[in-house]
Amino acid sequence: MLNPKVLAIGLLALSLGACSPEKQAEKSSKKQEVQQKETPKKQAEKIPFKELYAGWRSLQISAKKYESEKNCTPEITLADDYKGPGIGLPLAAELEAKFIKGDMNADGQEDAALNVPYLQCDGGNALRYASISLFFVSQPDGSYRIVEDPKALEKLADILKIKALRSGEVDIECFYHRDEATMGYAPDSSLVKTLSFQDLI
């Protein structure tokens, strides 16, 4: 039969060993490994606006609305027998830093907007200031609806770009209409107009 004093000393030694610097370092190391494994999952939960744009772009190219980057060259698009579109769209990676973010529809989820410049496949520069206005609008189920050039923007003259998103509002930079020059504005000066999110989408 074990002596109770010997048993008590043995248990004390075991508990002290568990609290030793070596054991604590081992526990800390395991905790860091678990945290590192969890971190990529948290990062993956970020809204993939870049991927949403890439998917939208692929659909536009499949529908022959825009040309693929492979075929968006003067040699192809200026050929006599070419019947495809003469403009393309940049890759998602080229626009990644240009997403404008904000909770546009005030639902607690992040929305985004993007000014997508046209790529003129014939090598010209007539479209160098032209762009598509894309809005990535969160839905109740957590998905996103992509709205392209809303009709409300047609009321504005020569849209330059989306400037900012705020709760319920969007700031759009555009040129004045020429008839507004009679009101004291220079005919080609720009201004920022604030549009209601409800009017846009």
Short mmCIF file of C-alpha atoms in Angstrom, two decimals, residues 3-194:
data_model
loop_
_atom_site.label_atom_id
_atom_site.label_comp_id
_atom_site.label_asym_id
_atom_site.label_seq_id
_atom_site.Cartn_x
_atom_site.Cartn_y
_atom_site.Cartn_z
CA ASN A 3 2.29 5.80 1.82
CA PRO A 4 -0.08 8.85 1.73
CA LYS A 5 2.89 11.22 2.23
CA VAL A 6 4.75 9.71 -0.76
CA LEU A 7 1.58 9.95 -2.87
CA ALA A 8 1.06 13.60 -1.89
CA ILE A 9 4.68 14.49 -2.72
CA GLY A 10 4.38 12.71 -6.09
CA LEU A 11 1.21 14.60 -7.00
CA LEU A 12 2.81 17.89 -5.95
CA ALA A 13 5.82 17.17 -8.16
CA LEU A 14 3.55 16.36 -11.10
CA SER A 15 1.57 19.57 -10.67
CA LEU A 16 4.75 21.65 -10.39
CA GLY A 17 6.08 19.96 -13.52
CA ALA A 18 2.90 20.96 -15.38
CA CYS A 19 3.53 24.58 -14.40
CA SER A 20 7.21 24.50 -15.33
CA PRO A 21 8.50 27.00 -17.93
CA GLU A 22 9.00 24.13 -20.39
CA LYS A 23 5.36 23.00 -20.06
CA GLN A 24 4.08 26.58 -20.25
CA ALA A 25 6.13 27.19 -23.42
CA GLU A 26 4.71 23.99 -24.92
CA LYS A 27 1.14 25.07 -24.10
CA SER A 28 1.79 28.55 -25.51
CA SER A 29 3.20 27.04 -28.71
CA LYS A 30 0.13 24.82 -29.17
CA LYS A 31 -2.17 27.81 -28.55
CA GLN A 32 -0.34 29.84 -31.22
CA GLU A 33 -0.68 26.95 -33.70
CA VAL A 34 -4.45 26.83 -33.09
CA GLN A 35 -4.70 30.64 -33.51
CA GLN A 36 -2.69 30.50 -36.75
CA LYS A 37 -5.01 27.81 -38.11
CA GLU A 38 -8.07 29.90 -37.21
CA THR A 39 -6.71 33.17 -38.67
CA PRO A 40 -7.00 32.17 -42.37
CA LYS A 41 -10.65 31.24 -41.76
CA LYS A 42 -11.33 34.72 -40.36
CA GLN A 43 -9.52 36.33 -43.31
CA ALA A 44 -11.49 34.17 -45.76
CA GLU A 45 -14.71 35.65 -44.35
CA LYS A 46 -13.81 39.06 -45.81
CA ILE A 47 -16.12 40.08 -48.64
CA PRO A 48 -14.53 38.94 -51.91
CA PHE A 49 -15.41 41.98 -54.06
CA LYS A 50 -12.45 41.17 -56.32
CA GLU A 51 -13.85 37.67 -56.97
CA LEU A 52 -17.37 39.05 -57.49
CA TYR A 53 -16.00 41.42 -60.11
CA ALA A 54 -13.99 38.63 -61.79
CA GLY A 55 -17.15 36.50 -62.06
CA TRP A 56 -19.17 39.41 -63.47
CA ARG A 57 -16.41 40.19 -65.98
CA SER A 58 -16.29 36.57 -67.18
CA LEU A 59 -20.05 36.59 -67.77
CA GLN A 60 -19.79 39.83 -69.79
CA ILE A 61 -17.03 38.36 -71.97
CA SER A 62 -19.01 35.09 -72.44
CA ALA A 63 -22.00 37.17 -73.56
CA LYS A 64 -19.71 38.87 -76.14
CA LYS A 65 -20.40 42.28 -74.59
CA TYR A 66 -16.67 42.82 -74.05
CA GLU A 67 -13.55 41.22 -75.50
CA SER A 68 -11.19 38.97 -73.55
CA GLU A 69 -7.71 40.29 -72.72
CA LYS A 70 -6.23 37.66 -75.07
CA ASN A 71 -8.13 39.04 -78.08
CA CYS A 72 -8.19 42.73 -77.08
CA THR A 73 -5.44 43.75 -79.51
CA PRO A 74 -5.36 45.97 -82.63
CA GLU A 75 -4.20 42.98 -84.73
CA ILE A 76 -7.40 41.07 -83.91
CA THR A 77 -10.02 43.80 -83.50
CA LEU A 78 -8.97 45.81 -86.58
CA ALA A 79 -8.90 42.78 -88.89
CA ASP A 80 -11.44 42.99 -91.75
CA ASP A 81 -13.27 39.82 -90.71
CA TYR A 82 -13.50 40.70 -86.99
CA LYS A 83 -17.09 40.98 -85.73
CA GLY A 84 -16.62 41.02 -81.94
CA PRO A 85 -16.64 43.94 -79.48
CA GLY A 86 -13.89 46.52 -79.76
CA ILE A 87 -13.52 47.11 -76.03
CA GLY A 88 -12.38 45.03 -73.08
CA LEU A 89 -12.27 45.27 -69.28
CA PRO A 90 -9.31 45.19 -66.90
CA LEU A 91 -8.52 42.13 -64.80
CA ALA A 92 -9.68 42.01 -61.17
CA ALA A 93 -6.09 42.24 -59.87
CA GLU A 94 -5.61 45.58 -61.65
CA LEU A 95 -8.61 47.09 -59.84
CA GLU A 96 -8.23 45.49 -56.40
CA ALA A 97 -7.12 48.68 -54.63
CA LYS A 98 -9.81 50.81 -56.31
CA PHE A 99 -12.91 49.45 -54.58
CA ILE A 100 -14.84 52.17 -52.74
CA LYS A 101 -16.46 50.63 -49.66
CA GLY A 102 -19.26 51.64 -47.33
CA ASP A 103 -22.62 50.46 -45.99
CA MET A 104 -24.62 51.98 -48.83
CA ASN A 105 -27.98 50.39 -47.97
CA ALA A 106 -27.55 50.66 -44.17
CA ASP A 107 -28.07 46.95 -43.48
CA GLY A 108 -24.89 46.42 -41.46
CA GLN A 109 -23.07 44.70 -44.33
CA GLU A 110 -20.27 46.30 -46.33
CA ASP A 111 -21.12 47.32 -49.90
CA ALA A 112 -18.76 48.51 -52.61
CA ALA A 113 -18.59 50.51 -55.81
CA LEU A 114 -16.06 50.38 -58.62
CA ASN A 115 -15.18 52.61 -61.55
CA VAL A 116 -14.22 50.14 -64.29
CA PRO A 117 -12.34 51.77 -67.18
CA TYR A 118 -12.82 50.48 -70.72
CA LEU A 119 -9.84 48.96 -72.51
CA GLN A 120 -9.87 50.18 -76.09
CA CYS A 121 -8.75 47.17 -78.10
CA ASP A 122 -7.79 49.13 -81.23
CA GLY A 123 -5.05 50.99 -79.35
CA GLY A 124 -6.84 54.37 -79.50
CA ASN A 125 -7.52 56.69 -76.55
CA ALA A 126 -11.01 58.05 -77.25
CA LEU A 127 -12.33 56.13 -74.22
CA ARG A 128 -9.51 57.03 -71.85
CA TYR A 129 -11.84 58.80 -69.40
CA ALA A 130 -14.85 56.52 -69.89
CA SER A 131 -15.78 53.90 -67.31
CA ILE A 132 -18.57 51.64 -66.13
CA SER A 133 -20.08 52.30 -62.70
CA LEU A 134 -20.53 49.05 -60.77
CA PHE A 135 -22.29 48.76 -57.41
CA PHE A 136 -21.99 45.63 -55.23
CA VAL A 137 -25.11 45.71 -53.06
CA SER A 138 -25.57 43.33 -50.11
CA GLN A 139 -28.75 41.25 -49.98
CA PRO A 140 -30.62 39.92 -46.90
CA ASP A 141 -29.29 36.38 -47.51
CA GLY A 142 -25.66 37.61 -47.42
CA SER A 143 -25.15 37.44 -51.21
CA TYR A 144 -24.39 40.46 -53.42
CA ARG A 145 -26.27 41.95 -56.34
CA ILE A 146 -24.11 43.71 -58.95
CA VAL A 147 -25.78 46.77 -60.44
CA GLU A 148 -24.21 48.16 -63.60
CA ASP A 149 -24.67 51.82 -64.62
CA PRO A 150 -28.06 52.44 -62.93
CA LYS A 151 -30.59 54.42 -64.98
CA ALA A 152 -30.44 57.27 -62.47
CA LEU A 153 -26.93 58.00 -63.74
CA GLU A 154 -28.27 58.70 -67.23
CA LYS A 155 -29.63 62.00 -65.87
CA LEU A 156 -26.08 63.17 -65.18
CA ALA A 157 -23.83 64.51 -67.91
CA ASP A 158 -20.51 62.81 -68.59
CA ILE A 159 -20.00 60.82 -65.43
CA LEU A 160 -16.38 60.80 -64.32
CA LYS A 161 -16.41 58.45 -61.33
CA ILE A 162 -18.02 57.29 -58.12
CA LYS A 163 -16.38 59.23 -55.29
CA ALA A 164 -17.83 57.88 -52.04
CA LEU A 165 -20.49 55.69 -50.43
CA ARG A 166 -22.34 56.66 -47.29
CA SER A 167 -25.37 55.24 -45.54
CA GLY A 168 -28.20 55.83 -48.01
CA GLU A 169 -26.14 58.03 -50.37
CA VAL A 170 -23.62 57.90 -53.19
CA ASP A 171 -21.37 60.76 -54.36
CA ILE A 172 -20.81 60.86 -58.15
CA GLU A 173 -18.41 63.24 -59.89
CA CYS A 174 -19.65 64.45 -63.27
CA PHE A 175 -19.49 67.36 -65.70
CA TYR A 176 -22.07 70.13 -65.72
CA HIS A 177 -24.59 70.02 -68.54
CA ARG A 178 -23.72 72.65 -71.11
CA ASP A 179 -27.07 74.43 -70.57
CA GLU A 180 -26.08 74.94 -66.94
CA ALA A 181 -23.32 77.26 -68.17
CA THR A 182 -25.96 79.95 -68.54
CA MET A 183 -26.38 79.74 -64.77
CA GLY A 184 -22.81 80.84 -64.20
CA TYR A 185 -21.02 77.48 -64.40
CA ALA A 186 -18.18 76.77 -66.80
CA PRO A 187 -19.51 74.30 -69.41
CA ASP A 188 -16.91 71.61 -68.79
CA SER A 189 -16.18 72.03 -65.10
CA SER A 190 -16.88 69.09 -62.83
CA LEU A 191 -18.92 68.80 -59.67
CA VAL A 192 -19.91 66.11 -57.20
CA LYS A 193 -23.61 65.29 -57.01
CA THR A 194 -25.06 63.26 -54.14
#
